[in-house]
Amino acid sequence: MSEAGRSNMLSYRGYSTFVRYDTASGRLYGKLEGVRAYVDYELDDRYGSVEEAFREAVDDYLAYCEDAGIVPEKPYSGKFNVRVTPTLHAAAAAKADREGTTLNNVVKEALAAYV
């Protein structure tokens, strides 16, 4: 696979992570993204791959929640509400309509440019 085709993002059972590399120690590690609970993992001798370490962390988190009677946090869904003034809402919707797009697409493009 070409370098451009590689990604440091993994997903499993609806949870995602970005694999990080610590140059000082040479270790691969990460944590679950999109949840407040701190669930981390790192590649060590127990695992054949960083993906295996990540999957075990997710499975362990879900098992812990079940054993403790806790509802596991759900990761980001991709949906959220944005509160703006009615004037800004109307102006943005009108401009989106004039440009033949939707307000949803305007927000997606703005967020993509932001990150």
mmCIF file of C-alpha atoms in Angstrom:
data_model
loop_
_atom_site.group_PDB
_atom_site.id
_atom_site.type_symbol
_atom_site.label_atom_id
_atom_site.label_comp_id
_atom_site.label_asym_id
_atom_site.label_seq_id
_atom_site.Cartn_x
_atom_site.Cartn_y
_atom_site.Cartn_z
ATOM 1 C CA MET A 1 0.000 0.000 0.000
ATOM 2 C CA SER A 2 1.308 3.439 -0.817
ATOM 3 C CA GLU A 3 2.079 5.860 2.003
ATOM 4 C CA ALA A 4 -0.812 8.057 0.813
ATOM 5 C CA GLY A 5 -3.213 5.116 1.214
ATOM 6 C CA ARG A 6 -2.375 4.525 4.876
ATOM 7 C CA SER A 7 -4.391 5.934 7.717
ATOM 8 C CA ASN A 8 -3.705 6.100 11.411
ATOM 9 C CA MET A 9 -7.432 5.832 12.206
ATOM 10 C CA LEU A 10 -9.001 2.538 13.283
ATOM 11 C CA SER A 11 -12.667 1.712 13.939
ATOM 12 C CA TYR A 12 -14.266 -1.190 15.776
ATOM 13 C CA ARG A 13 -17.785 -1.730 17.131
ATOM 14 C CA GLY A 14 -18.632 1.923 16.475
ATOM 15 C CA TYR A 15 -15.585 3.283 18.339
ATOM 16 C CA SER A 16 -12.638 5.010 16.690
ATOM 17 C CA THR A 17 -9.054 5.824 17.518
ATOM 18 C CA PHE A 18 -6.070 7.575 16.038
ATOM 19 C CA VAL A 19 -2.916 5.514 16.422
ATOM 20 C CA ARG A 20 -0.064 7.632 17.733
ATOM 21 C CA TYR A 21 3.666 7.012 17.689
ATOM 22 C CA ASP A 22 6.014 8.096 20.465
ATOM 23 C CA THR A 23 9.412 8.692 18.869
ATOM 24 C CA ALA A 24 11.214 8.685 22.220
ATOM 25 C CA SER A 25 10.019 5.229 23.256
ATOM 26 C CA GLY A 26 9.138 3.821 19.842
ATOM 27 C CA ARG A 27 5.712 2.752 21.047
ATOM 28 C CA LEU A 28 2.371 2.815 19.242
ATOM 29 C CA TYR A 29 -0.564 3.828 21.391
ATOM 30 C CA GLY A 30 -3.918 5.591 21.408
ATOM 31 C CA LYS A 31 -7.234 6.125 23.143
ATOM 32 C CA LEU A 32 -10.887 5.945 22.193
ATOM 33 C CA GLU A 33 -12.046 9.105 20.469
ATOM 34 C CA GLY A 34 -15.462 10.651 20.896
ATOM 35 C CA VAL A 35 -16.157 9.447 24.445
ATOM 36 C CA ARG A 36 -15.432 11.090 27.783
ATOM 37 C CA ALA A 37 -14.268 7.828 29.357
ATOM 38 C CA TYR A 38 -10.504 7.457 29.164
ATOM 39 C CA VAL A 39 -9.882 4.143 27.413
ATOM 40 C CA ASP A 40 -6.369 3.704 26.100
ATOM 41 C CA TYR A 41 -4.178 0.974 24.636
ATOM 42 C CA GLU A 42 -0.665 0.417 23.413
ATOM 43 C CA LEU A 43 1.089 -2.165 21.313
ATOM 44 C CA ASP A 44 3.232 -4.489 23.414
ATOM 45 C CA ASP A 45 4.394 -8.114 23.412
ATOM 46 C CA ARG A 46 0.869 -9.431 24.109
ATOM 47 C CA TYR A 47 -0.497 -8.258 20.773
ATOM 48 C CA GLY A 48 0.323 -9.076 17.187
ATOM 49 C CA SER A 49 -0.855 -5.677 15.971
ATOM 50 C CA VAL A 50 -1.907 -2.286 17.241
ATOM 51 C CA GLU A 51 -5.367 -3.041 15.841
ATOM 52 C CA GLU A 52 -5.596 -6.088 18.111
ATOM 53 C CA ALA A 53 -4.633 -3.941 21.122
ATOM 54 C CA PHE A 54 -7.285 -1.356 20.183
ATOM 55 C CA ARG A 55 -9.989 -4.010 19.730
ATOM 56 C CA GLU A 56 -9.207 -5.541 23.104
ATOM 57 C CA ALA A 57 -9.436 -2.101 24.727
ATOM 58 C CA VAL A 58 -12.910 -1.605 23.225
ATOM 59 C CA ASP A 59 -14.029 -5.095 24.280
ATOM 60 C CA ASP A 60 -12.634 -4.547 27.805
ATOM 61 C CA TYR A 61 -14.409 -1.179 28.077
ATOM 62 C CA LEU A 62 -17.740 -2.686 27.035
ATOM 63 C CA ALA A 63 -17.271 -5.662 29.399
ATOM 64 C CA TYR A 64 -16.388 -3.302 32.265
ATOM 65 C CA CYS A 65 -19.523 -1.237 31.626
ATOM 66 C CA GLU A 66 -21.675 -4.359 31.563
ATOM 67 C CA ASP A 67 -20.144 -5.719 34.795
ATOM 68 C CA ALA A 68 -20.516 -2.342 36.534
ATOM 69 C CA GLY A 69 -24.080 -1.808 35.297
ATOM 70 C CA ILE A 70 -23.011 1.308 33.402
ATOM 71 C CA VAL A 71 -24.363 2.277 30.001
ATOM 72 C CA PRO A 72 -21.314 2.615 27.715
ATOM 73 C CA GLU A 73 -20.832 6.008 26.148
ATOM 74 C CA LYS A 74 -21.697 6.119 22.496
ATOM 75 C CA PRO A 75 -19.142 7.694 20.202
ATOM 76 C CA TYR A 76 -19.865 10.796 18.164
ATOM 77 C CA SER A 77 -22.800 10.169 15.843
ATOM 78 C CA GLY A 78 -21.999 12.807 13.255
ATOM 79 C CA LYS A 79 -25.091 14.785 14.241
ATOM 80 C CA PHE A 80 -25.161 17.868 16.443
ATOM 81 C CA ASN A 81 -27.153 21.056 16.932
ATOM 82 C CA VAL A 82 -25.703 24.484 16.289
ATOM 83 C CA ARG A 83 -27.266 27.465 18.005
ATOM 84 C CA VAL A 84 -27.074 30.761 16.129
ATOM 85 C CA THR A 85 -29.173 33.897 16.032
ATOM 86 C CA PRO A 86 -32.320 33.799 13.899
ATOM 87 C CA THR A 87 -30.812 36.515 11.675
ATOM 88 C CA LEU A 88 -27.662 34.478 10.967
ATOM 89 C CA HIS A 89 -29.760 31.343 10.419
ATOM 90 C CA ALA A 90 -31.956 33.104 7.867
ATOM 91 C CA ALA A 91 -29.020 34.718 6.053
ATOM 92 C CA ALA A 92 -27.065 31.453 5.856
ATOM 93 C CA ALA A 93 -30.102 29.508 4.635
ATOM 94 C CA ALA A 94 -30.860 32.147 1.983
ATOM 95 C CA LYS A 95 -27.258 32.193 0.743
ATOM 96 C CA ALA A 96 -27.123 28.387 0.638
ATOM 97 C CA ASP A 97 -30.340 28.359 -1.389
ATOM 98 C CA ARG A 98 -28.979 30.963 -3.826
ATOM 99 C CA GLU A 99 -25.849 28.827 -4.264
ATOM 100 C CA GLY A 100 -27.900 25.672 -4.863
ATOM 101 C CA THR A 101 -26.772 23.869 -1.741
ATOM 102 C CA THR A 102 -28.114 23.115 1.712
ATOM 103 C CA LEU A 103 -27.379 24.653 5.064
ATOM 104 C CA ASN A 104 -26.136 21.235 6.191
ATOM 105 C CA ASN A 105 -23.553 21.205 3.381
ATOM 106 C CA VAL A 106 -22.465 24.744 4.259
ATOM 107 C CA VAL A 107 -21.813 23.688 7.867
ATOM 108 C CA LYS A 108 -19.977 20.506 6.763
ATOM 109 C CA GLU A 109 -17.723 22.515 4.438
ATOM 110 C CA ALA A 110 -17.055 25.132 7.120
ATOM 111 C CA LEU A 111 -16.128 22.461 9.669
ATOM 112 C CA ALA A 112 -13.903 20.655 7.180
ATOM 113 C CA ALA A 113 -12.086 23.920 6.468
ATOM 114 C CA TYR A 114 -11.762 24.569 10.202
ATOM 115 C CA VAL A 115 -10.155 21.252 11.087
#
